[in-house]
Amino acid sequence: MLIPGRLLGLENVKKLWLNATKNGFSSTAGSSAKKRICVVGAGPAGFYAAQYILKHLSGSAVDIIEKLPVPFGLVRYGVAPDHPEVKNVINTFTKTAEHKNFNFYGNVALGKDVSLHDLRERYHAVLLTYGADQDRQLNIPNENKPNVLSARKFVAWYNGLPGAHNLNPDLSGETVAILGQGNVAVDVARMLLSPMDTLRKTDTTEHALEALSRSRVKQVYLVGRRGPLQAAFTIKELREMLKLPNVQTLWKPDDFTDVPAELPNLQRPRKRLTELMLKSLSEQPAISSSKKFFLPIFLRAPRAIGENEIELTVTQLQNNVAVLTDKIERLPADLLLRSIGYKSTCVDGGICFDERKGCVYNENGRVLKDAVSKTVDKGLYVAGWLGTGPSGVILTTMNGAFAVAKAICDDILSSELSIAEAKPGLDFNKFQRVVTWSHWQRIDQAETQAGQVMGKPREKFVDVEEMLKVAGL
Ligand code: FAD
Ligand code: NAP
């Protein structure tokens, strides 16, 4: 396993610690700020909400607690390595982190190191933004076989999430079938089919690059239970697939029989996406000289996993819903990747959690005490995927987080929340090895430096212990 600490050598890592700025260990508990808000989860929702509150609520201070030693959530561990421009939002988050009334406390998990009760005792408002770090299941026979992986784990593996580096996906077969047609599925297909020269210039972790360079994967199916008009991927992501060097996208003409007639009735984004699929279909050669293939197929619902194959039920659309027929097909596949969405979990008994929808019961970000009476639980809020369910791009998450942050500010200003009450503040010194922003900067610097040596933007630490050591903890 290749990790930045080893790559740089211990002496150089030591130098990095010494050179790094030392901000010390402060908490809003001791600050003069009168309105203290705790945000749980340092992903986009958490950072955007913090930014809004600090800007619009004078005399406020925001503490973010984060389970991992490092910030940024899915921007670091979800967004594909070959989309570095998307990660530029980190610059905005870093500006927020530099605000004098902001504190980051990494390596502190709600539900493990601290309870919601403790936080609510010590802050005027608590905002939950801890995202969705599990995945949905198909609930079909043999789903837990070794050759069936979740796309979430595969993404975590190539992005270096601690705990995911031992996934060891078997890429020795030629055919992969990805179940689901969202943008995560397309990200995974692109990572499997992209030329190594492209990937080596990204922050894909070394263990993944090494495995991908030995990959024998030649064809990647993208299986959708509905039709081309309902495809969940978006145009930019499809365009990228169509432009991949040495990869041919092949469509099944039968999937598109009824599609052209529907074109005039479509809204603009859907229309443009459909036109692109139709254009690509019309241009596909009967025989291709490409070495690799991207094969989207529609109207097929996963039914059961077999020996190196998946059984699919042919579906028909009724009012946009996929209805199963009695026709069964078999698709040979060496590796199957389930990509049907992420899932949030309830990490603390004090949260009113909707297990069916996989999100916290809320009304416009105000958490409810229970699902029946719909009474608001004053002082408790939710934003991001934890509140909306696991869909939407960073921009969607930003808009949602701003709206919930505004609700927090409004409630505090209208005295809905009793801000006069003195709160004792949470003493972070009592926690083990808490990562502050300056600690994160040391980790960041060491990763960037390790990456430079290898001609890539960064080489991530994949081990929490290594991160903490580099941070000086
Ligand atoms: P998250 O980003 O998941 O942040 C949640 C944070 O909470 C994490 O840091 C997590 O470690 C922390 N946490 C979890 N549990 C606890 C706990 N118990 N205590 C404390 N902290 C905790 N959008 C785009 O615009 N462009 C893209 O290219 C793009 N690519 C994507 C690729 C993938 C694979 C995925 C899954 C999503 C992608 N998105 C993309 C969507 C984008 O990532 C989300 O909109 C956004 O990250 C959701 O933000 P969030 O803050 O709700 O959740
Ligand atoms: P998604 O967009 O919701 O797609 C989920 C896919 O799984 C859909 O094709 C869905 O089909 C299918 N599915 C769900 N349940 C199924 C079942 N039981 N059987 C078969 N298929 C099933 O989710 P995602 O791909 O995880 O992406 C999450 C969000 O992150 C999206 O908003 C996405 O745009 C965003 N994201 C963006 C980027 C980017 O901007 N580049 C990259 C990655 C992710 P149905 O439509 O039929 O339900």
Coordinates of C-alpha atoms and ligand atoms in Angstrom, one line a residue:
M1 CA 0.0 0.0 0.0
L2 CA 1.4 3.4 -1.0
I3 CA 0.7 6.2 1.4
P4 CA 1.9 9.8 1.4
G5 CA 3.7 9.5 4.8
R6 CA 5.8 6.7 3.5
L7 CA 6.3 8.4 0.2
L8 CA 7.7 11.6 1.7
G9 CA 9.8 9.9 4.3
L10 CA 9.3 10.6 8.0
E11 CA 11.8 13.4 8.2
N12 CA 10.1 15.4 5.5
V13 CA 6.7 14.9 7.1
K14 CA 8.2 16.2 10.3
K15 CA 9.4 19.3 8.5
L16 CA 5.9 19.8 7.2
W17 CA 4.4 19.7 10.7
L18 CA 6.9 22.3 11.9
N19 CA 6.4 24.6 8.9
A20 CA 2.6 24.4 9.1
T21 CA 0.9 27.4 10.7
K22 CA -0.2 26.9 14.2
N23 CA -3.6 28.3 15.1
G24 CA -3.9 26.6 18.5
F25 CA -7.0 25.0 19.8
S26 CA -9.9 27.5 20.2
S27 CA -13.6 26.8 20.5
T28 CA -16.6 29.1 20.1
A29 CA -17.4 28.1 23.7
G30 CA -14.9 30.8 24.9
S31 CA -15.6 33.3 22.2
S32 CA -17.7 36.5 22.7
A33 CA -20.2 35.3 20.1
K34 CA -23.7 35.2 21.5
K35 CA -25.3 32.9 19.1
R36 CA -23.5 29.6 18.8
I37 CA -24.5 27.1 16.1
C38 CA -23.1 23.6 15.8
V39 CA -23.1 22.0 12.3
V40 CA -22.7 18.2 12.1
G41 CA -20.8 17.1 8.9
A42 CA -18.3 19.1 6.9
G43 CA -19.6 18.4 3.4
P44 CA -21.1 21.1 1.1
A45 CA -24.3 21.4 3.1
G46 CA -22.4 22.1 6.3
F47 CA -20.0 24.6 4.8
Y48 CA -22.6 26.5 2.8
A49 CA -24.8 26.8 5.8
A50 CA -21.9 28.0 7.9
Q51 CA -21.0 30.6 5.3
Y52 CA -24.6 31.9 5.2
I53 CA -24.9 32.1 9.0
L54 CA -21.6 33.8 9.6
K55 CA -22.5 36.4 6.9
H56 CA -26.1 37.1 7.9
L57 CA -26.3 36.6 11.7
S58 CA -24.1 39.1 13.4
G59 CA -22.5 37.9 16.6
S60 CA -22.8 34.3 15.5
A61 CA -20.2 31.6 15.7
V62 CA -20.2 28.2 14.0
D63 CA -18.5 25.0 15.0
I64 CA -18.5 22.1 12.5
I65 CA -17.9 18.7 13.9
E66 CA -16.9 16.0 11.4
K67 CA -16.5 12.2 11.7
L68 CA -13.4 12.0 9.6
P69 CA -10.1 13.9 10.3
V70 CA -10.6 15.7 7.0
P71 CA -13.3 18.0 5.6
F72 CA -15.4 18.3 2.4
G73 CA -17.4 15.1 2.4
L74 CA -18.4 13.9 -1.0
V75 CA -16.4 16.7 -2.7
R76 CA -13.3 14.8 -1.6
Y77 CA -14.7 11.2 -1.5
G78 CA -17.4 11.2 -4.2
V79 CA -16.7 13.7 -7.0
A80 CA -14.7 11.9 -9.7
P81 CA -11.0 12.5 -9.7
D82 CA -11.1 13.5 -13.4
H83 CA -13.5 16.4 -12.5
P84 CA -11.0 18.6 -10.6
E85 CA -12.9 21.8 -11.6
V86 CA -15.9 20.6 -9.4
K87 CA -13.6 20.5 -6.4
N88 CA -12.9 24.2 -6.7
V89 CA -15.8 24.7 -4.2
I90 CA -13.2 23.8 -1.7
N91 CA -11.7 27.3 -2.1
T92 CA -15.0 28.8 -0.9
F93 CA -15.2 26.4 2.0
T94 CA -11.7 27.3 3.0
K95 CA -12.5 31.0 3.1
T96 CA -15.4 30.2 5.4
A97 CA -13.1 28.1 7.6
E98 CA -10.8 31.1 7.9
H99 CA -13.5 33.2 9.5
K100 CA -12.6 34.2 13.1
N101 CA -15.9 32.8 14.4
F102 CA -15.6 29.4 12.7
N103 CA -14.1 26.2 14.1
F104 CA -13.6 22.8 12.6
Y105 CA -13.4 19.8 14.8
G106 CA -12.5 16.7 12.8
N107 CA -12.4 13.1 14.1
V108 CA -15.5 13.7 16.2
A109 CA -18.5 11.7 15.3
L110 CA -22.1 12.4 16.3
G111 CA -23.5 9.2 17.8
K112 CA -20.1 7.9 18.8
D113 CA -18.0 10.6 20.4
V114 CA -20.7 13.0 21.2
S115 CA -24.5 12.8 21.6
L116 CA -27.1 15.0 20.1
H117 CA -28.3 15.7 23.6
D118 CA -24.8 17.1 24.5
L119 CA -24.8 19.3 21.5
R120 CA -28.2 20.7 22.1
E121 CA -27.4 21.5 25.7
R122 CA -24.4 23.6 24.5
Y123 CA -25.5 25.3 21.3
H124 CA -28.4 27.6 20.5
A125 CA -29.0 25.6 17.3
V126 CA -27.8 22.4 15.9
L127 CA -27.8 21.7 12.1
L128 CA -27.5 18.1 11.0
T129 CA -25.7 17.8 7.6
Y130 CA -24.0 14.4 8.0
G131 CA -25.1 13.2 4.5
A132 CA -25.7 9.7 3.2
D133 CA -22.8 7.2 3.7
Q134 CA -24.6 3.9 3.0
D135 CA -26.2 2.6 -0.1
R136 CA -29.6 1.2 -1.2
Q137 CA -30.0 -2.5 -1.9
L138 CA -31.8 -4.1 -4.8
N139 CA -33.1 -7.0 -2.5
I140 CA -32.7 -9.6 -5.2
P141 CA -31.2 -13.1 -4.8
N142 CA -27.4 -13.4 -4.5
E143 CA -26.9 -9.7 -4.1
N144 CA -24.2 -10.3 -1.6
K145 CA -22.0 -12.5 -3.8
P146 CA -18.3 -11.4 -3.9
N147 CA -18.6 -10.3 -7.6
V148 CA -21.4 -7.8 -6.7
L149 CA -20.1 -4.5 -5.3
S150 CA -21.8 -1.2 -4.5
A151 CA -20.8 1.7 -6.7
R152 CA -20.5 3.7 -3.4
K153 CA -17.7 1.4 -2.2
F154 CA -16.0 1.4 -5.6
V155 CA -16.1 5.2 -5.7
A156 CA -14.8 5.3 -2.1
W157 CA -12.0 2.9 -3.2
Y158 CA -10.7 5.0 -6.1
N159 CA -11.2 8.2 -4.1
G160 CA -9.2 6.9 -1.0
L161 CA -11.9 7.0 1.7
P162 CA -10.4 5.5 4.9
G163 CA -11.5 1.9 5.3
A164 CA -12.2 1.4 1.5
H165 CA -8.7 0.8 0.2
N166 CA -9.0 -3.0 0.8
L167 CA -12.0 -3.4 -1.5
N168 CA -9.8 -5.2 -4.1
P169 CA -12.4 -5.3 -7.0
D170 CA -11.8 -8.1 -9.4
L171 CA -11.1 -6.4 -12.7
S172 CA -9.7 -9.6 -14.3
G173 CA -12.9 -10.2 -16.4
E174 CA -13.9 -8.4 -19.6
T175 CA -17.5 -7.5 -18.8
V176 CA -18.9 -5.2 -16.1
A177 CA -22.6 -4.4 -15.6
I178 CA -23.5 -1.4 -13.7
L179 CA -27.1 -1.5 -12.4
G180 CA -28.6 2.0 -12.4
Q181 CA -28.1 4.9 -14.8
G182 CA -27.5 7.9 -12.6
N183 CA -24.4 10.1 -12.8
V184 CA -22.7 7.9 -10.2
A185 CA -23.1 5.0 -12.6
V186 CA -21.6 7.0 -15.4
D187 CA -18.7 8.2 -13.2
V188 CA -17.9 4.6 -12.4
A189 CA -18.1 3.5 -16.1
R190 CA -15.8 6.4 -17.1
M191 CA -13.3 5.4 -14.5
L192 CA -13.3 1.8 -15.8
L193 CA -13.0 2.8 -19.4
S194 CA -10.7 5.9 -19.3
P195 CA -7.1 5.7 -20.6
M196 CA -4.6 5.3 -17.8
D197 CA -2.7 8.4 -19.1
T198 CA -5.7 10.5 -18.2
L199 CA -6.3 8.9 -14.8
R200 CA -2.6 9.1 -13.7
K201 CA -2.8 12.9 -13.9
T202 CA -5.7 13.0 -11.4
D203 CA -5.9 12.4 -7.6
T204 CA -7.1 8.8 -8.1
T205 CA -5.4 7.0 -5.2
E206 CA -2.3 4.9 -6.1
H207 CA -3.8 1.6 -5.1
A208 CA -6.7 2.2 -7.5
L209 CA -4.4 3.3 -10.3
E210 CA -2.3 0.2 -9.9
A211 CA -5.4 -2.0 -10.0
L212 CA -6.9 -0.1 -13.0
S213 CA -3.7 -0.4 -14.9
R214 CA -4.0 -4.2 -14.7
S215 CA -7.7 -4.2 -15.5
R216 CA -8.9 -6.4 -18.4
V217 CA -12.3 -4.7 -18.5
K218 CA -13.4 -4.2 -22.1
Q219 CA -17.2 -3.6 -22.0
V220 CA -19.3 -1.8 -19.5
Y221 CA -23.1 -2.1 -19.5
L222 CA -25.2 0.6 -17.9
V223 CA -28.5 -1.1 -17.1
G224 CA -31.7 1.1 -16.6
R225 CA -35.1 -0.2 -15.5
R226 CA -36.8 2.6 -17.5
G227 CA -36.4 4.0 -21.0
P228 CA -34.1 6.6 -22.6
L229 CA -36.6 9.3 -21.8
Q230 CA -36.2 8.6 -18.1
A231 CA -32.4 8.2 -18.0
A232 CA -31.0 9.7 -14.8
F233 CA -27.6 10.7 -16.2
T234 CA -27.2 14.2 -17.6
I235 CA -25.9 15.5 -20.9
K236 CA -22.5 16.7 -19.8
E237 CA -21.7 13.2 -18.4
L238 CA -23.0 11.5 -21.5
R239 CA -20.9 13.8 -23.8
E240 CA -17.8 12.9 -21.8
M241 CA -18.5 9.2 -22.4
L242 CA -19.1 9.8 -26.1
K243 CA -15.7 11.5 -26.3
L244 CA -13.6 8.9 -24.5
P245 CA -10.7 7.9 -26.7
N246 CA -10.8 4.4 -27.9
V247 CA -14.3 3.7 -26.5
Q248 CA -17.3 3.1 -28.6
T249 CA -20.8 3.8 -27.2
L250 CA -23.3 1.3 -28.6
W251 CA -27.1 1.7 -28.1
K252 CA -29.8 -0.9 -28.8
P253 CA -32.0 0.5 -31.6
D254 CA -35.1 -1.3 -30.1
D255 CA -34.8 0.8 -26.9
F256 CA -35.5 3.9 -29.0
T257 CA -38.5 2.8 -31.1
D258 CA -40.9 5.2 -29.5
V259 CA -38.5 8.0 -28.6
P260 CA -38.3 10.3 -31.7
A261 CA -42.1 10.8 -31.6
E262 CA -41.8 12.2 -28.0
L263 CA -39.1 14.7 -28.8
P264 CA -41.5 17.7 -29.4
N265 CA -43.1 17.2 -26.0
L266 CA -39.9 17.3 -24.0
Q267 CA -38.6 20.0 -21.7
R268 CA -35.3 21.6 -23.0
P269 CA -32.7 19.7 -20.9
R270 CA -34.4 16.3 -21.4
K271 CA -34.9 17.2 -25.1
R272 CA -31.2 18.0 -25.6
L273 CA -30.1 14.8 -23.8
T274 CA -32.5 12.7 -25.9
E275 CA -31.3 14.4 -29.1
L276 CA -27.7 13.5 -28.2
M277 CA -28.6 9.9 -27.6
L278 CA -30.4 9.7 -30.9
K279 CA -27.6 11.4 -32.8
S280 CA -25.1 8.9 -31.3
L281 CA -27.4 6.0 -32.2
S282 CA -27.7 7.2 -35.8
E283 CA -23.9 7.5 -36.1
Q284 CA -23.0 4.2 -34.6
P285 CA -21.1 2.0 -37.1
A286 CA -22.1 -1.6 -37.5
I287 CA -18.6 -2.8 -36.8
S288 CA -16.3 -0.8 -34.6
S289 CA -12.5 -0.8 -34.4
S290 CA -12.7 0.4 -30.8
K291 CA -11.1 -1.7 -28.2
K292 CA -13.6 -0.9 -25.4
F293 CA -17.4 -0.5 -25.3
F294 CA -19.9 1.5 -23.3
L295 CA -23.3 -0.2 -23.6
P296 CA -26.3 1.5 -22.1
I297 CA -29.4 -0.7 -22.1
F298 CA -32.9 0.3 -21.1
L299 CA -36.1 -1.3 -19.9
R300 CA -34.4 -4.0 -18.0
A301 CA -34.9 -4.5 -14.2
P302 CA -32.4 -6.6 -12.1
R303 CA -34.1 -9.8 -11.1
A304 CA -31.4 -12.2 -9.7
I305 CA -27.6 -12.6 -9.7
G306 CA -26.4 -15.8 -11.3
E307 CA -23.0 -17.3 -11.9
N308 CA -21.1 -14.7 -13.9
E309 CA -24.4 -13.2 -15.2
I310 CA -27.4 -11.2 -14.1
E311 CA -31.0 -12.1 -14.8
L312 CA -33.0 -9.1 -16.0
T313 CA -36.8 -8.7 -16.3
V314 CA -37.9 -6.9 -19.4
T315 CA -40.1 -4.0 -18.3
Q316 CA -42.8 -1.8 -19.9
L317 CA -43.5 1.8 -19.0
Q318 CA -46.8 2.7 -17.6
N319 CA -47.1 6.4 -16.6
N320 CA -43.4 6.6 -16.4
V321 CA -43.2 3.6 -14.0
A322 CA -41.3 0.4 -15.0
V323 CA -43.8 -2.5 -14.9
L324 CA -42.3 -6.0 -15.0
T325 CA -43.3 -8.3 -17.9
D326 CA -42.8 -12.1 -17.8
K327 CA -39.9 -11.9 -20.2
I328 CA -36.5 -12.7 -18.6
E329 CA -33.1 -12.2 -20.2
R330 CA -29.6 -13.1 -19.0
L331 CA -26.7 -10.7 -19.3
P332 CA -23.2 -12.2 -18.9
A333 CA -21.1 -10.1 -16.5
D334 CA -17.9 -10.8 -14.5
L335 CA -18.4 -8.0 -12.1
L336 CA -21.6 -6.2 -11.1
L337 CA -21.8 -2.8 -9.6
R338 CA -25.0 -1.7 -7.9
S339 CA -25.5 2.0 -8.4
I340 CA -29.1 2.8 -7.3
G341 CA -28.4 5.5 -4.8
Y342 CA -26.8 6.3 -1.5
K343 CA -28.7 6.1 1.8
S344 CA -28.6 8.1 5.1
T345 CA -28.8 6.4 8.5
C346 CA -29.9 7.5 11.9
V347 CA -26.8 7.9 14.1
D348 CA -28.4 9.2 17.3
G349 CA -31.6 8.1 19.1
G350 CA -32.6 11.8 19.4
I351 CA -33.2 12.2 15.7
C352 CA -36.7 11.6 14.3
F353 CA -35.7 9.6 11.2
D354 CA -37.8 8.5 8.3
E355 CA -36.5 5.0 7.7
R356 CA -38.6 4.5 4.6
K357 CA -37.3 7.6 2.8
G358 CA -33.9 7.5 4.4
C359 CA -33.9 11.1 5.7
V360 CA -34.6 13.1 8.8
Y361 CA -38.3 14.2 9.2
N362 CA -38.3 17.9 8.5
E363 CA -40.3 20.8 7.2
N364 CA -38.1 23.0 5.1
G365 CA -35.1 22.0 7.2
R366 CA -36.8 22.4 10.6
V367 CA -36.6 18.9 12.2
L368 CA -39.9 17.5 13.4
K369 CA -40.4 16.0 16.9
D370 CA -42.4 13.1 15.5
A371 CA -43.9 12.2 12.1
V372 CA -47.5 12.3 13.3
S373 CA -48.0 15.6 15.1
K374 CA -45.5 17.4 12.8
T375 CA -44.4 19.6 15.7
V376 CA -41.2 21.3 15.1
D377 CA -38.3 20.4 17.4
K378 CA -37.1 23.9 18.2
G379 CA -33.4 24.5 17.7
L380 CA -32.7 21.4 15.5
Y381 CA -32.3 21.6 11.7
V382 CA -31.3 19.4 8.8
A383 CA -29.8 20.2 5.4
G384 CA -28.1 18.5 2.5
W385 CA -28.7 14.9 1.5
L386 CA -29.7 14.0 5.1
G387 CA -32.7 16.2 4.8
T388 CA -33.6 15.8 1.1
G389 CA -32.6 12.2 0.3
P390 CA -29.5 11.3 -1.8
S391 CA -30.0 13.4 -4.9
G392 CA -29.0 16.7 -6.3
V393 CA -25.7 18.2 -7.4
I394 CA -23.6 20.6 -5.2
L395 CA -25.5 23.6 -6.5
T396 CA -28.8 22.0 -5.4
T397 CA -27.2 21.2 -2.0
M398 CA -25.9 24.8 -1.7
N399 CA -29.3 26.4 -2.4
G400 CA -31.0 24.0 0.1
A401 CA -28.4 24.7 2.7
F402 CA -28.7 28.5 2.3
A403 CA -32.5 28.2 2.7
V404 CA -32.1 26.2 5.9
A405 CA -29.4 28.6 7.2
K406 CA -31.8 31.5 6.6
A407 CA -34.5 29.6 8.6
I408 CA -32.0 29.3 11.5
C409 CA -31.1 33.0 11.3
D410 CA -34.8 34.0 11.1
D411 CA -35.7 31.8 14.1
I412 CA -32.9 33.3 16.2
L413 CA -33.7 36.8 15.3
S414 CA -37.4 36.4 15.9
S415 CA -36.4 35.0 19.4
E416 CA -38.0 31.6 18.5
L417 CA -34.8 30.3 20.0
S418 CA -33.9 31.6 23.4
I419 CA -30.5 33.1 22.8
A420 CA -30.3 34.9 26.1
E421 CA -29.9 31.6 27.8
A422 CA -26.2 31.1 28.7
K423 CA -24.8 27.9 27.2
P424 CA -21.8 26.3 28.8
G425 CA -20.1 25.4 25.5
L426 CA -18.6 22.1 24.5
D427 CA -15.1 21.5 25.8
F428 CA -13.4 19.9 22.8
N429 CA -10.2 19.4 24.8
K430 CA -11.8 16.4 26.4
F431 CA -12.1 14.5 23.1
Q432 CA -9.2 12.3 21.9
R433 CA -7.1 13.6 19.0
V434 CA -9.4 16.3 17.7
V435 CA -8.4 17.7 14.3
T436 CA -8.6 21.5 14.0
W437 CA -8.3 23.5 10.8
S438 CA -4.6 24.0 11.2
H439 CA -4.2 20.2 11.6
W440 CA -6.1 19.7 8.4
Q441 CA -3.8 22.2 6.7
R442 CA -0.8 20.0 7.6
I443 CA -2.6 16.9 6.2
D444 CA -3.5 18.9 3.1
Q445 CA 0.0 20.2 2.6
A446 CA 1.6 16.7 3.0
E447 CA -0.9 15.2 0.5
T448 CA -0.3 17.9 -2.1
Q449 CA 3.4 17.6 -1.7
A450 CA 3.3 13.8 -2.1
G451 CA 1.1 14.3 -5.2
Q452 CA 3.5 16.8 -6.8
V453 CA 6.3 14.2 -6.6
M454 CA 4.1 11.9 -8.7
G455 CA 2.8 14.5 -11.2
K456 CA -0.8 14.5 -9.7
P457 CA -2.7 17.1 -7.7
R458 CA -2.5 15.1 -4.4
E459 CA -1.9 11.7 -3.0
K460 CA -4.5 11.1 -0.3
F461 CA -3.8 9.4 3.0
V462 CA -6.1 6.4 3.1
D463 CA -5.5 5.6 6.8
V464 CA -6.9 7.7 9.7
E465 CA -3.9 6.9 11.9
E466 CA -1.5 8.2 9.2
M467 CA -3.6 11.4 8.9
L468 CA -3.5 11.9 12.6
K469 CA 0.3 11.4 12.7
V470 CA 0.9 13.9 10.0
A471 CA -1.4 16.3 11.8
G472 CA 0.8 16.0 14.8
L473 CA -1.8 14.2 17.0
Ligands
FAD1 P1 -21.8 14.9 2.2 O1 -21.0 15.6 1.1 O2 -21.9 13.5 2.2 O3 -21.2 15.4 3.6 C1 -21.5 14.8 4.8 C2 -20.4 14.9 5.8 O4 -20.8 14.4 7.1 C3 -19.2 14.0 5.4 O5 -18.0 14.8 5.5 C4 -19.2 12.9 6.4 O6 -17.9 12.3 6.7 C5 -19.8 13.6 7.6 N1 -20.4 12.7 8.6 C6 -21.0 11.5 8.4 N2 -21.5 11.0 9.5 C7 -21.1 11.8 10.5 C8 -21.3 11.8 11.9 N3 -21.9 10.8 12.6 N4 -20.7 12.8 12.7 C9 -20.1 13.8 12.1 N5 -19.9 13.9 10.7 C10 -20.4 12.9 10.0 N6 -22.2 17.0 -7.5 C11 -21.8 17.9 -8.4 O7 -22.2 19.0 -8.4 N7 -20.8 17.5 -9.3 C12 -20.2 16.3 -9.3 O8 -19.3 16.0 -10.1 C13 -20.7 15.4 -8.3 N8 -20.2 14.1 -8.2 C14 -20.7 13.2 -7.3 C15 -20.1 11.9 -7.3 C16 -20.6 11.0 -6.4 C17 -20.0 9.6 -6.4 C18 -21.7 11.4 -5.5 C19 -22.2 10.3 -4.5 C20 -22.2 12.6 -5.5 C21 -21.7 13.6 -6.4 N9 -22.2 14.9 -6.5 C22 -21.7 15.8 -7.4 C23 -23.2 15.3 -5.5 C24 -22.6 16.0 -4.3 O9 -21.5 15.3 -3.8 C25 -23.7 16.2 -3.2 O10 -24.7 17.1 -3.7 C26 -23.2 16.8 -1.9 O11 -21.9 16.3 -1.5 C27 -24.1 16.6 -0.7 O12 -23.6 17.3 0.4 P2 -23.9 16.9 1.9 O13 -23.2 17.9 2.7 O14 -25.4 16.7 2.1 O15 -23.3 15.5 2.2
NAP2 P1 -29.7 8.9 -9.2 O1 -29.4 10.0 -10.1 O2 -30.9 9.0 -8.4 O3 -29.8 7.5 -10.1 C1 -30.2 6.3 -9.5 C2 -30.4 5.3 -10.6 O4 -30.7 4.0 -10.0 C3 -31.5 5.6 -11.5 O5 -31.2 5.2 -12.8 C4 -32.7 4.8 -11.0 O6 -33.7 4.4 -11.9 C5 -31.9 3.5 -10.5 N1 -32.6 2.7 -9.5 C6 -33.1 3.1 -8.3 N2 -33.6 2.1 -7.7 C7 -33.6 1.0 -8.5 C8 -34.0 -0.3 -8.5 N3 -34.6 -0.8 -7.4 N4 -33.8 -1.1 -9.5 C9 -33.1 -0.6 -10.6 N5 -32.7 0.6 -10.8 C10 -32.9 1.4 -9.7 O7 -28.5 8.6 -8.1 P2 -26.9 8.6 -8.2 O8 -26.4 8.2 -9.5 O9 -26.5 7.9 -7.0 O10 -26.6 10.2 -8.1 C11 -27.0 10.9 -6.9 C12 -27.0 12.4 -7.2 O11 -25.6 12.9 -7.3 C13 -27.7 12.8 -8.5 O12 -28.4 14.0 -8.3 C14 -26.5 13.0 -9.4 O13 -26.8 13.9 -10.5 C15 -25.4 13.6 -8.5 N6 -24.1 13.3 -9.2 C16 -23.7 14.2 -10.0 C17 -22.5 14.0 -10.7 C18 -22.1 15.0 -11.7 O14 -22.5 16.1 -11.7 N7 -21.1 14.6 -12.6 C19 -21.8 12.8 -10.5 C20 -22.3 11.9 -9.6 C21 -23.5 12.1 -9.0 P3 -35.1 5.2 -11.9 O15 -34.8 6.5 -12.5 O16 -35.9 4.2 -12.7 O17 -35.5 5.3 -10.4

